[in-house]
Coordinates of C-alpha atoms in Angstrom, one line a residue:
Chain R
X183 CA -14.0 -47.0 16.0
X184 CA -14.3 -44.8 18.8
X185 CA -12.6 -46.0 21.8
X186 CA -13.0 -43.6 24.0
X187 CA -16.1 -42.1 25.8
X188 CA -18.0 -39.3 24.1
X189 CA -16.8 -36.7 27.2
X190 CA -13.1 -38.1 26.8
X191 CA -13.5 -37.7 23.4
X192 CA -15.3 -34.2 23.7
X193 CA -12.3 -33.5 26.2
X194 CA -9.7 -34.2 23.3
X195 CA -11.3 -31.5 20.5
X196 CA -11.6 -28.7 23.1
X197 CA -7.9 -28.8 24.1
X198 CA -7.0 -29.2 20.8
X199 CA -9.5 -26.2 19.9
X200 CA -8.0 -24.2 21.9
X201 CA -4.7 -24.6 22.0
X202 CA -4.8 -23.7 18.3
X203 CA -7.0 -20.7 19.5
X204 CA -4.4 -20.4 21.9
X205 CA -1.2 -20.3 19.1
X206 CA -3.4 -18.2 16.8
X207 CA -3.9 -15.1 19.4
X208 CA -0.9 -15.3 21.1
X209 CA 0.7 -12.5 19.5
X210 CA -1.6 -9.9 19.5
X211 CA -1.8 -10.5 23.1
X212 CA 1.8 -10.2 23.5
X213 CA 1.9 -6.8 21.6
X214 CA -1.6 -4.7 22.4
X215 CA -2.8 -2.1 19.6
X216 CA -1.7 0.1 22.8
X217 CA 1.6 -0.6 21.8
X218 CA 3.9 -0.1 19.2
X219 CA 5.9 -3.5 18.8
X220 CA 9.3 -3.4 19.1
X221 CA 11.3 -2.7 16.2
X222 CA 12.4 -6.2 15.0
X223 CA 9.1 -7.3 15.8
X224 CA 8.3 -5.0 12.9
X225 CA 11.0 -5.7 11.1
X226 CA 9.4 -9.8 10.6
X227 CA 6.7 -8.4 10.1
X228 CA 8.0 -7.2 6.8
X229 CA 10.4 -9.9 5.9
X230 CA 8.2 -12.9 6.7
X231 CA 5.0 -13.3 5.1
X232 CA 6.8 -13.5 1.5
X233 CA 8.9 -16.5 3.6
X234 CA 6.3 -18.3 4.7
X235 CA 4.9 -18.3 1.4
X236 CA 7.7 -20.2 0.2
X237 CA 7.3 -22.3 3.0
X238 CA 3.8 -23.3 2.0
X239 CA 5.0 -23.7 -1.7
X240 CA 7.4 -26.6 -0.1
X241 CA 4.5 -27.5 2.0
X242 CA 2.3 -27.9 -0.2
X243 CA 4.4 -30.0 -2.5
X244 CA 6.4 -32.4 0.6
X245 CA 4.9 -35.1 0.0
X246 CA 6.6 -35.2 -3.9
X247 CA 8.4 -37.8 -4.1
X248 CA 11.8 -36.8 -6.6
X249 CA 14.0 -40.4 -6.2
X250 CA 11.1 -42.5 -6.6
X251 CA 7.9 -42.8 -8.6
X252 CA 7.8 -40.3 -11.3
X253 CA 10.3 -38.3 -9.5
X254 CA 7.9 -35.7 -9.3
X255 CA 7.7 -34.6 -12.7
X256 CA 3.7 -34.0 -12.9
X257 CA 4.4 -31.5 -10.4
X258 CA 7.6 -29.9 -12.0
X259 CA 5.5 -29.4 -15.3
X260 CA 2.3 -28.1 -14.1
X261 CA 4.6 -25.4 -11.9
X262 CA 6.7 -24.6 -15.0
X263 CA 3.5 -24.2 -17.4
X264 CA 2.1 -22.3 -14.2
X265 CA 4.9 -19.6 -14.0
X266 CA 5.1 -19.8 -17.8
X267 CA 1.7 -18.7 -17.8
X268 CA 2.1 -15.9 -15.5
X269 CA 4.6 -14.4 -17.2
X270 CA 2.6 -14.5 -20.0
X271 CA -0.5 -13.2 -19.5
X272 CA -0.4 -12.0 -15.4
X273 CA -3.5 -13.3 -14.1
X274 CA -2.8 -15.2 -11.0
X275 CA -6.5 -16.5 -11.1
X276 CA -5.7 -18.4 -14.9
X277 CA -2.7 -19.5 -14.3
X278 CA -3.6 -21.1 -11.0
X279 CA -6.5 -22.9 -13.3
X280 CA -4.7 -23.5 -16.1
X281 CA -2.4 -25.4 -13.4
X282 CA -4.6 -27.2 -11.7
X283 CA -5.9 -28.4 -15.2
X284 CA -2.6 -29.8 -16.8
X285 CA -2.0 -31.2 -13.4
X286 CA -5.3 -33.3 -13.3
X287 CA -4.7 -34.5 -17.0
X288 CA -1.4 -35.4 -16.1
X289 CA -2.2 -37.5 -13.2
X290 CA -5.0 -39.2 -14.7
X291 CA -3.4 -39.9 -18.2
X292 CA 0.6 -39.6 -18.8
X293 CA 1.3 -40.3 -15.4
X294 CA -1.7 -42.5 -14.2
Chain S
X913 CA -16.1 3.3 11.0
X914 CA -18.8 3.0 10.2
X915 CA -19.4 0.9 6.4
X916 CA -22.6 1.0 3.9
X917 CA -23.6 -2.1 2.3
X918 CA -21.7 -0.7 -0.6
X919 CA -18.4 -1.0 0.8
X920 CA -18.8 -4.5 1.8
X921 CA -20.3 -5.8 -1.2
X922 CA -17.6 -4.3 -2.9
X923 CA -14.7 -5.8 -0.7
X924 CA -16.6 -8.9 -1.9
X925 CA -16.3 -8.1 -5.4
X926 CA -12.5 -7.7 -4.5
X927 CA -12.0 -10.5 -2.5
X928 CA -14.1 -14.0 -4.1
X929 CA -12.4 -14.3 -7.2
X930 CA -9.0 -14.4 -5.0
X931 CA -10.6 -17.5 -2.3
X932 CA -11.6 -19.7 -5.4
X933 CA -8.8 -22.1 -5.4
X934 CA -9.5 -22.5 -1.8
X935 CA -13.0 -23.2 -2.3
X936 CA -12.5 -25.8 -4.6
X937 CA -9.3 -27.2 -2.8
X938 CA -10.7 -27.2 0.5
X939 CA -14.0 -28.5 -0.6
X940 CA -12.2 -31.5 -1.8
X941 CA -9.9 -32.1 1.4
X942 CA -13.0 -30.8 3.8
X943 CA -14.7 -33.5 1.8
X944 CA -12.0 -36.2 2.3
X945 CA -11.7 -35.4 5.3
X946 CA -15.5 -36.1 6.2
X947 CA -15.6 -39.0 4.6
X948 CA -12.6 -40.5 6.5
X949 CA -15.0 -39.9 9.6
X950 CA -17.9 -41.0 8.3
X951 CA -15.6 -43.9 7.4
X952 CA -14.2 -44.6 10.8
X953 CA -17.7 -45.0 12.4
X954 CA -18.4 -41.2 14.0
X955 CA -21.6 -39.3 13.5
X956 CA -22.0 -36.1 11.6
X957 CA -21.9 -34.0 14.7
X958 CA -17.8 -34.5 15.0
X959 CA -16.2 -33.6 11.9
X960 CA -19.1 -30.3 12.1
X961 CA -17.6 -29.4 15.7
X962 CA -14.2 -30.1 14.4
X963 CA -13.7 -28.1 11.6
X964 CA -15.8 -25.4 13.2
X965 CA -14.4 -25.5 16.2
X966 CA -10.4 -26.2 15.2
X967 CA -10.6 -24.7 11.8
X968 CA -7.0 -26.0 11.1
X969 CA -6.9 -29.1 8.4
X970 CA -4.0 -31.0 9.1
X971 CA -4.4 -30.8 13.2
X972 CA -7.9 -32.3 12.2
X973 CA -6.7 -35.2 10.0
X974 CA -3.9 -35.7 13.2
X975 CA -7.3 -36.1 15.9
X976 CA -8.9 -38.4 14.1
X977 CA -6.1 -40.7 14.9
X978 CA -5.8 -39.1 18.2
X979 CA -9.6 -39.6 18.9
X980 CA -9.0 -43.2 17.8
X981 CA -6.3 -44.2 20.1
X982 CA -6.2 -44.0 24.1
X983 CA -7.2 -41.0 26.4
X984 CA -4.5 -38.5 26.6
X985 CA -5.1 -35.0 26.9
X986 CA -1.2 -33.8 27.1
X987 CA -0.6 -35.4 24.2
X988 CA -2.8 -33.8 22.4
X989 CA -1.9 -30.5 23.7
X990 CA 2.0 -30.6 22.8
X991 CA 1.4 -32.5 19.2
X992 CA -1.3 -29.5 18.6
X993 CA 1.3 -26.9 20.0
X994 CA 3.5 -28.6 17.7
X995 CA 1.5 -28.9 14.5
X996 CA -0.3 -25.4 15.0
X997 CA 3.3 -23.9 16.6
X998 CA 3.5 -21.7 13.0
X999 CA 0.4 -19.3 13.8
X1000 CA 2.8 -17.4 16.2
X1001 CA 4.8 -16.9 12.9
X1002 CA 1.6 -15.9 11.3
X1003 CA 0.7 -13.4 13.8
X1004 CA 3.6 -12.1 14.2
X1005 CA 3.2 -10.7 10.9
X1006 CA -0.3 -9.8 10.8
X1007 CA 0.5 -7.8 13.9
X1008 CA 0.6 -4.7 11.6
X1009 CA -2.2 -6.0 8.5
X1010 CA -4.9 -6.6 11.7
X1011 CA -4.4 -3.2 13.8
X1012 CA -7.4 -1.2 14.3
X1013 CA -9.8 -4.1 13.2
X1014 CA -12.4 -3.0 16.1
X1015 CA -14.8 -6.0 16.0
X1016 CA -13.4 -7.9 13.1
X1017 CA -10.4 -8.5 14.7
X1018 CA -11.2 -11.3 17.5
X1019 CA -12.7 -13.3 13.8
X1020 CA -10.0 -12.5 11.6
X1021 CA -7.6 -14.0 14.4
X1022 CA -9.9 -16.9 14.9
X1023 CA -9.8 -18.1 11.2
X1024 CA -6.6 -17.1 10.6
X1025 CA -5.4 -20.7 8.4
X1026 CA -2.3 -21.0 6.0
X1027 CA -3.8 -20.4 2.9
X1028 CA -5.8 -17.5 4.7
X1029 CA -2.7 -16.0 5.8
X1030 CA -1.3 -16.4 2.7
X1031 CA -4.2 -14.2 0.4
X1032 CA -4.5 -11.5 3.5
X1033 CA -1.0 -11.1 4.1
X1034 CA -0.2 -10.6 0.3
X1035 CA -3.1 -8.8 -0.9
X1036 CA -2.6 -5.3 -1.6
X1037 CA -5.9 -3.3 -1.2
X1038 CA -6.1 -0.5 -3.5
X1039 CA -8.0 3.0 -2.3
X1040 CA -11.9 2.9 -2.3
X1041 CA -11.7 -0.7 -0.9
X1042 CA -12.2 -1.4 3.1
X1043 CA -9.6 -3.2 3.9
X1044 CA -11.1 -4.8 7.2
X1045 CA -14.2 -6.1 5.0
X1046 CA -11.9 -7.6 2.9
X1047 CA -9.7 -9.4 5.3
X1048 CA -12.8 -10.2 6.8
X1049 CA -14.2 -11.5 3.7
X1050 CA -11.8 -14.0 3.0
X1051 CA -11.3 -15.2 6.4
X1052 CA -15.3 -15.9 6.5
X1053 CA -15.3 -17.7 2.9
X1054 CA -12.5 -19.5 3.5
X1055 CA -14.0 -21.1 6.8
X1056 CA -17.4 -21.8 5.0
X1057 CA -15.4 -23.9 2.6
X1058 CA -14.0 -25.5 5.4
X1059 CA -16.5 -26.5 7.4
X1060 CA -19.9 -27.0 4.7
X1061 CA -16.4 -29.3 3.2
X1062 CA -15.8 -31.3 6.1
X1063 CA -20.0 -31.3 6.4
X1064 CA -20.3 -32.4 2.7
X1065 CA -17.9 -35.3 2.8
X1066 CA -19.7 -36.8 5.5
X1067 CA -23.1 -36.5 4.1
X1068 CA -22.3 -37.6 0.3
X1069 CA -18.2 -38.2 0.1
X1070 CA -17.4 -41.2 -1.7
X1071 CA -20.5 -40.7 -4.5
X1072 CA -18.8 -37.9 -6.6
X1073 CA -19.2 -39.1 -10.5
X1074 CA -16.1 -38.4 -12.1
X1075 CA -12.5 -38.6 -11.1
X1076 CA -11.1 -35.7 -8.8
X1077 CA -7.6 -37.3 -9.0
X1078 CA -5.0 -34.4 -8.8
X1079 CA -7.4 -31.6 -7.5
X1080 CA -5.7 -30.9 -5.0
X1081 CA -3.2 -29.2 -6.4
X1082 CA -5.0 -26.0 -6.7
X1083 CA -4.1 -25.7 -3.2
X1084 CA 0.0 -25.7 -4.5
X1085 CA -1.1 -23.9 -7.4
X1086 CA -2.5 -21.0 -5.2
X1087 CA 0.6 -20.8 -2.9
X1088 CA 2.8 -20.5 -6.2
X1089 CA 0.5 -17.5 -7.9
X1090 CA 1.2 -15.7 -4.3
X1091 CA 4.5 -16.6 -4.9
X1092 CA 4.8 -15.1 -8.3
X1093 CA 2.8 -12.3 -7.2
X1094 CA 5.0 -11.5 -4.1
X1095 CA 7.6 -11.7 -6.3
X1096 CA 6.5 -9.3 -8.8
X1097 CA 5.4 -6.6 -6.4
X1098 CA 8.7 -6.8 -4.2
X1099 CA 11.7 -4.7 -5.4
X1100 CA 13.5 -6.5 -8.6
X1101 CA 17.1 -5.9 -7.0
X1102 CA 18.1 -9.5 -5.2
X1103 CA 17.5 -7.5 -1.8
X1104 CA 13.9 -7.5 -2.6
X1105 CA 14.0 -11.5 -3.2
X1106 CA 16.3 -12.6 -0.4
X1107 CA 13.2 -12.9 1.9
X1108 CA 11.3 -15.5 -0.6
X1109 CA 14.7 -16.8 -1.2
X1110 CA 14.8 -17.4 2.9
X1111 CA 12.2 -19.3 2.9
X1112 CA 12.4 -21.4 0.0
X1113 CA 15.9 -22.8 1.3
X1114 CA 15.3 -22.6 4.9
X1115 CA 12.0 -25.2 4.0
X1116 CA 13.7 -27.5 1.4
X1117 CA 16.7 -27.3 4.1
X1118 CA 14.3 -28.8 6.9
X1119 CA 11.7 -30.5 4.9
X1120 CA 14.8 -32.9 3.9
X1121 CA 16.7 -33.2 7.6
X1122 CA 13.3 -33.9 9.6
X1123 CA 10.4 -34.6 6.6
X1124 CA 7.0 -33.8 6.0
X1125 CA 5.6 -33.9 8.7
X1126 CA 7.9 -32.6 11.5
X1127 CA 9.7 -29.7 9.0
X1128 CA 7.7 -26.3 9.0
X1129 CA 8.7 -25.1 12.8
X1130 CA 12.2 -26.2 12.5
X1131 CA 12.2 -23.8 9.5
X1132 CA 10.5 -21.3 10.8
X1133 CA 13.4 -20.5 13.7
X1134 CA 15.5 -21.2 10.8
X1135 CA 14.2 -18.7 9.1
X1136 CA 14.0 -16.5 12.3
X1137 CA 17.8 -17.1 12.4
X1138 CA 18.3 -16.5 9.5
X1139 CA 16.6 -12.9 9.4
X1140 CA 17.9 -11.8 12.6
X1141 CA 21.8 -12.4 11.0
X1142 CA 20.5 -10.5 7.4
X1143 CA 19.1 -7.8 9.8
X1144 CA 21.6 -4.8 9.0
X1145 CA 21.3 -6.0 5.4
X1146 CA 17.7 -6.6 4.8
X1147 CA 15.8 -3.9 7.4
X1148 CA 14.4 -0.6 5.5
X1149 CA 16.9 2.3 6.5
X1150 CA 13.7 5.2 6.4
X1151 CA 12.1 2.7 9.3
X1152 CA 13.1 4.5 12.3
X1153 CA 11.8 8.1 10.1
X1154 CA 8.6 7.1 8.6
X1155 CA 5.7 9.7 9.5
X1156 CA 3.8 10.1 12.0
X1157 CA 0.6 8.2 9.9
X1158 CA 2.6 5.4 8.3
X1159 CA 4.8 4.4 11.9
X1160 CA 0.9 3.8 13.9
X1161 CA 0.5 1.2 11.0
X1162 CA 3.9 -0.9 10.7
X1163 CA 2.1 -3.1 8.4
X1164 CA 1.4 -0.2 5.8
X1165 CA 5.2 -0.1 5.6
X1166 CA 5.7 -2.5 3.2
X1167 CA 3.0 -1.7 1.0
X1168 CA 4.1 1.8 0.3
X1169 CA 7.1 0.8 -1.0
X1170 CA 6.2 -1.6 -2.9
X1171 CA 5.4 0.1 -6.5
X1172 CA 3.4 -1.5 -9.3
X1173 CA 1.3 -3.2 -7.1
X1174 CA -2.5 -1.8 -7.6
X1175 CA -1.8 -2.7 -11.2
X1176 CA -1.1 -6.4 -9.6
X1177 CA -4.5 -6.5 -7.9
X1178 CA -6.7 -5.2 -10.5
X1179 CA -5.6 -9.0 -12.6
X1180 CA -6.1 -11.0 -9.9
X1181 CA -9.2 -9.3 -9.5
X1182 CA -10.5 -9.8 -12.6

C-alpha cells in the first residue's frame, strides 16, 4: 500500500537514483583520464578486483545458516562439485550450469 | 576509434555466453522484485522506472520498504550511500580498464552493477576483439536482463508453471566460477593468491560481526587497510618502470603479468 503522494515517491526514487549514479561516477570524476592516478590507486586497481570477487562470493552466500536448518549443506555440496568439475573440465559456463542444476535438485528433493 | 559492424558482432559473440548465468538469475530476481511491487499495489511504471534509473538490485528491494513508509528524503540518501557505497571501490578498480572508452564510458559507469563489475574486471579480452565493445555488451545485456525481468515480474510473475526454487544459485555459481578463473589466472604463488584470500577472509569476518545486511562496506574498508599494510609485499616491483604505452593504461598491467589467460578466456567463450 502506498502511503506517499505520487510526487513524494518520485522524489524518493530520484534521490536513490541520483545517489546511486553518484557512487558509480565519483571515482572517475575524482581521477580523470587526463591525470595518471597516484600509485596507491593503481595498486588498488590491481589487488581489489580479485578481493571483491571473493567478497561477492560471500555476499551471494550471506543468507546461508551454518548453525541451523540444513547447515548450508546444499550450498557446500554444490560449490564443492563445481570446484571439482572446474578442475576437471576447465569450463566455467558448464561448471555454473552443473552447480545450479545440482543445487536446484538438492533443495527440491533431498533438502526439501 | 572507428569500429565496424564485424567487430561489434565479434565482441558480442565473445561475451554473450558469459552473461547467460546473469540472464537466468537477473530474470528470476528481477521477476520476484516486479512481483513484489505488484503485490504492494504499485502501478507497472514504478518497477520499470526504478529498475531503469537505479539499476542496483538490493537497493531497489530496500526502496520498496522506503516507499511504503513515511516520506524521508534524507534517510533515503544515507541508506543509498550505505548500500551502494561499494561502487566507490568498483570505480577505483575500473579506472584503468575503462580508460579511453570515449562515448561508451558514461554508459559503462552507469551500468556498473556487481555482476557487470565481476565480469568486466576479470575478463581477459584476447587480441582481435574490441575491448570497449566487449565491456559495453556485458553492461548493456545485464541492464536489459534486469529491467526486462522487473517488468516481466510485474506482468506475469506468480504464474510460472514449474518450480524455480534454488535457481538463484546461478548467481552464487557465477561468482564462484569467476573466482576460480581469477585463481587460475593469477601467478601460482602464495603472493599471487593473497588478494583473493584477503577478500574472502575480510568478508567472512565482517559478515560474522555486522550481519548479512551491513557487512560489505566494513569489509571493503578492512580490505583497504590490509592492502595498505601489505603494500610493500604485494605491489609489483616493476610497476614504476613500465614502458610508456603500458603506463598510460594502468588496467592493462595486470593483464600482461598473468600468463595462460588467453586459454582461460577461450574456454569460457565456448
